[in-house]
Amino acid sequence: LTLEHDLRQALDRGELRLLYQPQIDLGSGTLVGIEALLRWHHPIEGPISPAEFIPMAEETGLIIQIGRWVLLQACRHAAQLRQQLDTPFRVAVNLSARQFDDLGLVATVRSVLEETGLPAEFLELEITEGLMMNNYRDSLVMLQKLRDLGVTLAIDDFGTGYSSLSYLKKMPVQVLKIDRSFVQDLPDDRDDLAITSTIILMARQLGLHVLAEGIETQEQHQFLLNSGCPVGQGFLFDKPLPFEDIVQRYSRET
Ligand code: G
Ligand code: G
Ligand code: MN
Ligand code: NA
């Protein structure tokens, strides 16, 4: 309960910040995107994982306020980075269930894009299959409204949820993110090998972009590249980094 109380003040006290994990073109090594990942540094407890405080933020409804801050901050940073990079790239922001069910989400995204000047297509919103399950019809309507703003939509942790392929066919999404649980035992695990290559093939045939999460070894990188997966993220390339480090590492050297 006291942690809940502290979370209410965390925003105002500047205890929340975003780290960014690079998304890399597996062939050329260039930066094609960054995923924003929220961190809470509690003054006494120290770092608290989002796995712990996001559910709390969900229950209390604080996620709406926090989520708006995340969107604004991520789009500001992306707009700034865009001026310092030669290649186009996207910023990916995770959405949780309550944010996705909030009717104000579309207005929030629209106003954040206006305020930051970030072109909509450079914002990617990540949703999980689970988010769709509460109310499938309403979820489709929400996805379409977000899509109408011009933002890119991605399914996070793809393959771990319950959504059927007929759902996938109806969802106006552009990107599948292969969950890292399928990547971690590549290339030795025959099942994961079959699953990842099938997702990659299916994505291509459905005209979707595909990205592999949690790449930690050269062998995983090579296997995914050979299987036709063009983009990935993971500790092999970078862990989530402060924005300043992203700027330093990836700005053009002029
Ligand atoms: O970065 P880390 O592995 O600690 O993230 C744990 C979980 O928290 C992941 O599922 C991730 O998607 C989620 N998460 C991280 N940042 C955010 C955020 O800004 N908003 C929401 N809703 N979830 C986030
Ligand atoms: O659920 P989501 O995919 O948003 O979770 C992102 C989380 O995955 C982040 O907390 C990030 O720290 C973590 N992550 C990113 N790359 C790797 C990796 O290569 N290995 C592992 N174990 N975790 C990773
Ligand atoms: Mn994610
Ligand atoms: Na994931």
Short mmCIF file of C-alpha atoms and ligand atoms in Angstrom, two decimals:
data_model
loop_
_atom_site.label_atom_id
_atom_site.label_comp_id
_atom_site.label_asym_id
_atom_site.label_seq_id
_atom_site.Cartn_x
_atom_site.Cartn_y
_atom_site.Cartn_z
CA LEU A 1 0.00 0.00 0.00
CA THR A 2 2.81 2.38 0.81
CA LEU A 3 4.48 1.53 -2.51
CA GLU A 4 1.22 2.40 -4.18
CA HIS A 5 1.25 5.73 -2.41
CA ASP A 6 4.83 6.31 -3.53
CA LEU A 7 3.98 5.51 -7.14
CA ARG A 8 1.45 8.33 -7.11
CA GLN A 9 4.27 10.75 -6.43
CA ALA A 10 6.92 9.09 -8.53
CA LEU A 11 6.07 11.06 -11.66
CA ASP A 12 6.14 14.44 -9.96
CA ARG A 13 9.35 13.61 -8.17
CA GLY A 14 11.12 12.60 -11.36
CA GLU A 15 11.68 9.02 -10.23
CA LEU A 16 10.45 7.53 -13.48
CA ARG A 17 12.58 7.43 -16.57
CA LEU A 18 12.72 5.71 -19.90
CA LEU A 19 15.50 3.53 -21.18
CA TYR A 20 15.67 2.64 -24.86
CA GLN A 21 16.64 -0.67 -26.38
CA PRO A 22 17.95 -0.46 -29.96
CA GLN A 23 16.30 -2.48 -32.72
CA ILE A 24 18.87 -3.46 -35.29
CA ASP A 25 18.84 -4.37 -38.97
CA LEU A 26 20.28 -7.89 -38.68
CA GLY A 27 22.00 -7.67 -42.04
CA SER A 28 23.66 -4.27 -41.90
CA GLY A 29 23.75 -3.56 -38.16
CA THR A 30 22.08 -0.16 -38.57
CA LEU A 31 19.60 1.20 -36.06
CA VAL A 32 16.01 0.92 -37.26
CA GLY A 33 14.13 1.51 -34.03
CA ILE A 34 14.22 1.93 -30.27
CA GLU A 35 11.85 0.42 -27.70
CA ALA A 36 11.03 2.60 -24.71
CA LEU A 37 11.20 0.69 -21.42
CA LEU A 38 10.05 2.32 -18.21
CA ARG A 39 12.13 2.32 -15.03
CA TRP A 40 11.26 3.44 -11.52
CA HIS A 41 14.02 4.42 -9.17
CA HIS A 42 12.45 4.42 -5.73
CA PRO A 43 14.27 6.71 -3.26
CA ILE A 44 14.52 3.97 -0.60
CA GLU A 45 13.85 0.65 -2.32
CA GLY A 46 16.05 1.46 -5.30
CA PRO A 47 15.15 0.20 -8.76
CA ILE A 48 11.72 -1.44 -9.04
CA SER A 49 10.92 -3.55 -12.10
CA PRO A 50 8.01 -2.59 -14.34
CA ALA A 51 6.88 -6.20 -14.01
CA GLU A 52 6.13 -5.19 -10.41
CA PHE A 53 4.85 -1.62 -10.65
CA ILE A 54 2.97 -1.69 -13.97
CA PRO A 55 0.35 -4.08 -12.53
CA MET A 56 0.05 -1.72 -9.56
CA ALA A 57 -0.34 1.23 -11.87
CA GLU A 58 -2.99 -0.73 -13.72
CA GLU A 59 -5.01 -1.52 -10.61
CA THR A 60 -4.94 2.05 -9.34
CA GLY A 61 -5.57 3.62 -12.73
CA LEU A 62 -2.30 5.55 -12.43
CA ILE A 63 -1.25 3.89 -15.68
CA ILE A 64 -3.28 6.45 -17.63
CA GLN A 65 -1.23 9.34 -16.28
CA ILE A 66 2.05 7.43 -16.39
CA GLY A 67 1.29 6.14 -19.88
CA ARG A 68 0.70 9.64 -21.16
CA TRP A 69 4.04 10.74 -19.74
CA VAL A 70 5.75 7.74 -21.37
CA LEU A 71 4.25 8.58 -24.75
CA LEU A 72 5.19 12.23 -24.51
CA GLN A 73 8.72 11.54 -23.35
CA ALA A 74 9.34 8.82 -25.95
CA CYS A 75 8.01 10.96 -28.81
CA ARG A 76 10.05 13.97 -27.68
CA HIS A 77 13.20 11.90 -27.62
CA ALA A 78 12.40 10.31 -30.97
CA ALA A 79 11.77 13.69 -32.57
CA GLN A 80 15.12 14.88 -31.27
CA LEU A 81 16.98 11.77 -32.39
CA ARG A 82 15.45 11.94 -35.84
CA GLN A 83 17.35 15.15 -36.48
CA GLN A 84 20.61 13.50 -35.56
CA LEU A 85 20.31 10.30 -37.56
CA ASP A 86 20.58 9.73 -41.28
CA THR A 87 18.28 6.73 -41.39
CA PRO A 88 14.60 6.73 -40.44
CA PHE A 89 13.74 4.79 -37.32
CA ARG A 90 10.75 4.21 -35.07
CA VAL A 91 10.16 4.52 -31.36
CA ALA A 92 8.13 1.66 -29.87
CA VAL A 93 6.00 2.20 -26.77
CA ASN A 94 4.35 -0.59 -24.75
CA LEU A 95 0.66 -0.31 -23.94
CA SER A 96 -1.02 -2.19 -21.11
CA ALA A 97 -4.61 -3.37 -20.90
CA ARG A 98 -6.14 -0.45 -19.06
CA GLN A 99 -4.49 2.08 -21.37
CA PHE A 100 -5.78 0.19 -24.35
CA ASP A 101 -9.32 0.11 -22.96
CA ASP A 102 -9.23 3.83 -22.16
CA LEU A 103 -11.38 5.74 -24.58
CA GLY A 104 -9.07 8.74 -24.17
CA LEU A 105 -6.12 6.90 -25.70
CA VAL A 106 -6.69 8.09 -29.25
CA ALA A 107 -6.90 11.73 -28.16
CA THR A 108 -3.78 11.31 -26.04
CA VAL A 109 -1.76 9.85 -28.89
CA ARG A 110 -2.99 12.54 -31.27
CA SER A 111 -2.09 15.38 -28.92
CA VAL A 112 1.33 13.91 -28.13
CA LEU A 113 2.14 13.68 -31.84
CA GLU A 114 1.01 17.27 -32.35
CA GLU A 115 2.94 18.54 -29.38
CA THR A 116 6.19 16.80 -30.33
CA GLY A 117 5.95 17.10 -34.10
CA LEU A 118 6.87 13.44 -34.51
CA PRO A 119 5.35 12.07 -37.73
CA ALA A 120 2.82 9.42 -36.73
CA GLU A 121 4.40 6.58 -38.68
CA PHE A 122 7.52 6.83 -36.50
CA LEU A 123 5.54 5.93 -33.40
CA GLU A 124 4.95 2.22 -32.93
CA LEU A 125 2.50 1.03 -30.31
CA GLU A 126 3.09 -2.45 -28.90
CA ILE A 127 0.13 -4.46 -27.73
CA THR A 128 -0.02 -8.07 -26.61
CA GLU A 129 -2.48 -10.65 -27.83
CA GLY A 130 -3.91 -10.74 -24.30
CA LEU A 131 -5.02 -7.11 -24.56
CA MET A 132 -7.38 -8.04 -27.35
CA MET A 133 -9.12 -10.77 -25.42
CA ASN A 134 -11.35 -8.73 -23.08
CA ASN A 135 -13.50 -7.43 -25.82
CA TYR A 136 -12.44 -8.37 -29.26
CA ARG A 137 -14.83 -6.10 -31.17
CA ASP A 138 -14.01 -2.97 -29.16
CA SER A 139 -10.32 -3.78 -29.44
CA LEU A 140 -10.54 -3.95 -33.21
CA VAL A 141 -12.26 -0.56 -33.25
CA MET A 142 -9.53 0.90 -31.04
CA LEU A 143 -6.79 -0.55 -33.23
CA GLN A 144 -8.41 0.92 -36.30
CA LYS A 145 -8.71 4.36 -34.70
CA LEU A 146 -5.02 4.30 -33.78
CA ARG A 147 -4.19 3.10 -37.24
CA ASP A 148 -6.21 5.97 -38.70
CA LEU A 149 -3.91 8.37 -36.85
CA GLY A 150 -1.10 6.87 -38.90
CA VAL A 151 0.81 5.18 -36.08
CA THR A 152 2.40 1.77 -36.56
CA LEU A 153 0.96 -1.14 -34.57
CA ALA A 154 2.95 -4.13 -33.35
CA ILE A 155 2.02 -7.34 -31.57
CA ASP A 156 4.47 -7.84 -28.69
CA ASP A 157 5.42 -11.27 -27.30
CA PHE A 158 3.92 -12.81 -30.42
CA GLY A 159 3.17 -16.50 -30.10
CA THR A 160 2.65 -16.55 -26.35
CA GLY A 161 -0.96 -15.35 -26.34
CA TYR A 162 -4.21 -16.97 -27.27
CA SER A 163 -5.21 -15.11 -30.37
CA SER A 164 -6.05 -17.32 -33.30
CA LEU A 165 -4.77 -16.75 -36.78
CA SER A 166 -8.19 -15.61 -37.92
CA TYR A 167 -7.94 -12.79 -35.39
CA LEU A 168 -4.52 -11.88 -36.68
CA LYS A 169 -5.95 -11.64 -40.16
CA LYS A 170 -8.50 -9.04 -39.04
CA MET A 171 -6.16 -6.92 -36.92
CA PRO A 172 -4.78 -3.81 -38.63
CA VAL A 173 -1.23 -4.40 -37.36
CA GLN A 174 2.02 -4.05 -39.29
CA VAL A 175 4.62 -5.72 -37.07
CA LEU A 176 5.02 -9.06 -35.26
CA LYS A 177 7.57 -9.23 -32.46
CA ILE A 178 8.62 -12.84 -31.91
CA ASP A 179 8.73 -13.46 -28.17
CA ARG A 180 12.14 -14.06 -26.71
CA SER A 181 11.10 -17.40 -25.22
CA PHE A 182 11.22 -18.79 -28.78
CA VAL A 183 14.62 -17.23 -29.43
CA GLN A 184 16.54 -18.16 -26.31
CA ASP A 185 17.18 -21.82 -27.21
CA LEU A 186 17.92 -21.26 -30.89
CA PRO A 187 19.37 -22.84 -32.88
CA ASP A 188 19.51 -26.10 -30.91
CA ASP A 189 15.87 -26.53 -29.97
CA ARG A 190 14.10 -28.12 -32.92
CA ASP A 191 10.65 -26.92 -31.87
CA ASP A 192 11.74 -23.31 -31.48
CA LEU A 193 13.53 -23.56 -34.78
CA ALA A 194 10.29 -24.65 -36.43
CA ILE A 195 8.21 -22.04 -34.62
CA THR A 196 10.45 -19.07 -35.40
CA SER A 197 10.97 -19.96 -39.06
CA THR A 198 7.23 -20.48 -39.47
CA ILE A 199 6.36 -17.11 -37.88
CA ILE A 200 8.90 -15.39 -40.14
CA LEU A 201 7.49 -17.06 -43.23
CA MET A 202 3.90 -16.34 -42.21
CA ALA A 203 4.70 -12.70 -41.50
CA ARG A 204 6.28 -12.30 -44.90
CA GLN A 205 3.35 -13.90 -46.67
CA LEU A 206 0.87 -11.74 -44.75
CA GLY A 207 2.88 -8.65 -45.66
CA LEU A 208 3.86 -7.95 -42.03
CA HIS A 209 7.20 -6.80 -40.67
CA VAL A 210 8.80 -9.19 -38.22
CA LEU A 211 11.30 -8.61 -35.42
CA ALA A 212 12.96 -11.13 -33.10
CA GLU A 213 13.31 -10.26 -29.43
CA GLY A 214 15.90 -11.37 -26.91
CA ILE A 215 18.82 -12.11 -29.26
CA GLU A 216 21.79 -12.88 -27.02
CA THR A 217 24.21 -14.90 -29.18
CA GLN A 218 25.85 -14.73 -32.59
CA GLU A 219 24.32 -18.12 -33.41
CA GLN A 220 20.81 -16.81 -32.77
CA HIS A 221 21.57 -13.71 -34.85
CA GLN A 222 22.88 -15.80 -37.75
CA PHE A 223 20.04 -18.30 -37.66
CA LEU A 224 17.38 -15.56 -37.64
CA LEU A 225 19.08 -13.69 -40.45
CA ASN A 226 19.30 -16.86 -42.53
CA SER A 227 15.65 -17.56 -41.83
CA GLY A 228 14.69 -14.22 -43.32
CA CYS A 229 14.10 -12.19 -40.16
CA PRO A 230 15.36 -8.70 -41.03
CA VAL A 231 15.27 -7.00 -37.62
CA GLY A 232 16.05 -7.91 -34.02
CA GLN A 233 16.77 -6.63 -30.57
CA GLY A 234 18.55 -8.14 -27.61
CA PHE A 235 21.49 -8.05 -25.27
CA LEU A 236 23.85 -9.16 -28.08
CA PHE A 237 23.46 -5.69 -29.56
CA ASP A 238 22.44 -3.51 -26.63
CA LYS A 239 20.65 -3.62 -23.34
CA PRO A 240 18.13 -0.85 -22.66
CA LEU A 241 20.15 2.39 -22.50
CA PRO A 242 19.63 5.97 -21.31
CA PHE A 243 18.68 8.33 -24.12
CA GLU A 244 22.02 10.14 -24.00
CA ASP A 245 23.83 6.85 -24.67
CA ILE A 246 21.61 6.16 -27.68
CA VAL A 247 22.46 9.59 -29.07
CA GLN A 248 26.17 9.03 -28.51
CA ARG A 249 26.29 5.57 -30.02
CA TYR A 250 24.11 6.10 -33.03
CA SER A 251 24.37 9.76 -34.07
CA ARG A 252 26.19 10.37 -37.33
CA GLU A 253 29.86 10.92 -36.73
CA THR A 254 30.24 14.40 -38.14
O1 G B 1 12.07 -3.77 -19.38
P1 G B 1 11.58 -4.97 -18.62
O2 G B 1 11.93 -6.35 -19.07
O3 G B 1 11.89 -4.88 -17.18
O4 G B 1 10.00 -4.89 -18.78
C1 G B 1 9.15 -5.75 -18.13
C2 G B 1 7.77 -5.63 -18.69
O5 G B 1 7.25 -4.31 -18.50
C3 G B 1 7.70 -5.90 -20.19
O6 G B 1 6.60 -6.75 -20.42
C4 G B 1 7.45 -4.56 -20.80
O7 G B 1 6.65 -4.66 -21.96
C5 G B 1 6.71 -3.83 -19.68
N1 G B 1 6.95 -2.39 -19.83
C6 G B 1 8.13 -1.74 -19.86
N2 G B 1 7.95 -0.41 -20.03
C7 G B 1 6.62 -0.22 -20.12
C8 G B 1 5.80 0.95 -20.31
O8 G B 1 6.25 2.07 -20.49
N3 G B 1 4.45 0.75 -20.32
C9 G B 1 3.88 -0.47 -20.16
N4 G B 1 2.56 -0.56 -20.19
N5 G B 1 4.62 -1.59 -20.00
C10 G B 1 5.97 -1.47 -19.97
O1 G B 2 7.49 -7.74 -22.89
P1 G B 2 8.54 -6.94 -23.59
O2 G B 2 8.99 -7.59 -24.85
O3 G B 2 8.19 -5.52 -23.80
O4 G B 2 9.79 -6.97 -22.61
C1 G B 2 10.95 -6.27 -22.87
C2 G B 2 11.94 -6.72 -21.82
O5 G B 2 12.85 -7.70 -22.33
C3 G B 2 12.78 -5.56 -21.31
O6 G B 2 12.68 -5.50 -19.93
C4 G B 2 14.18 -5.93 -21.66
O7 G B 2 15.09 -5.56 -20.63
C5 G B 2 14.13 -7.43 -21.84
N1 G B 2 15.13 -7.87 -22.79
C6 G B 2 15.51 -7.24 -23.90
N2 G B 2 16.49 -7.92 -24.57
C7 G B 2 16.71 -9.03 -23.85
C8 G B 2 17.60 -10.15 -24.03
O8 G B 2 18.37 -10.25 -24.98
N3 G B 2 17.52 -11.13 -23.08
C9 G B 2 16.68 -11.06 -22.02
N4 G B 2 16.72 -12.06 -21.15
N5 G B 2 15.84 -10.02 -21.83
C10 G B 2 15.84 -9.02 -22.72
MN MN B 3 7.76 -4.79 -25.75
NA NA B 4 8.22 -9.26 -25.71
#
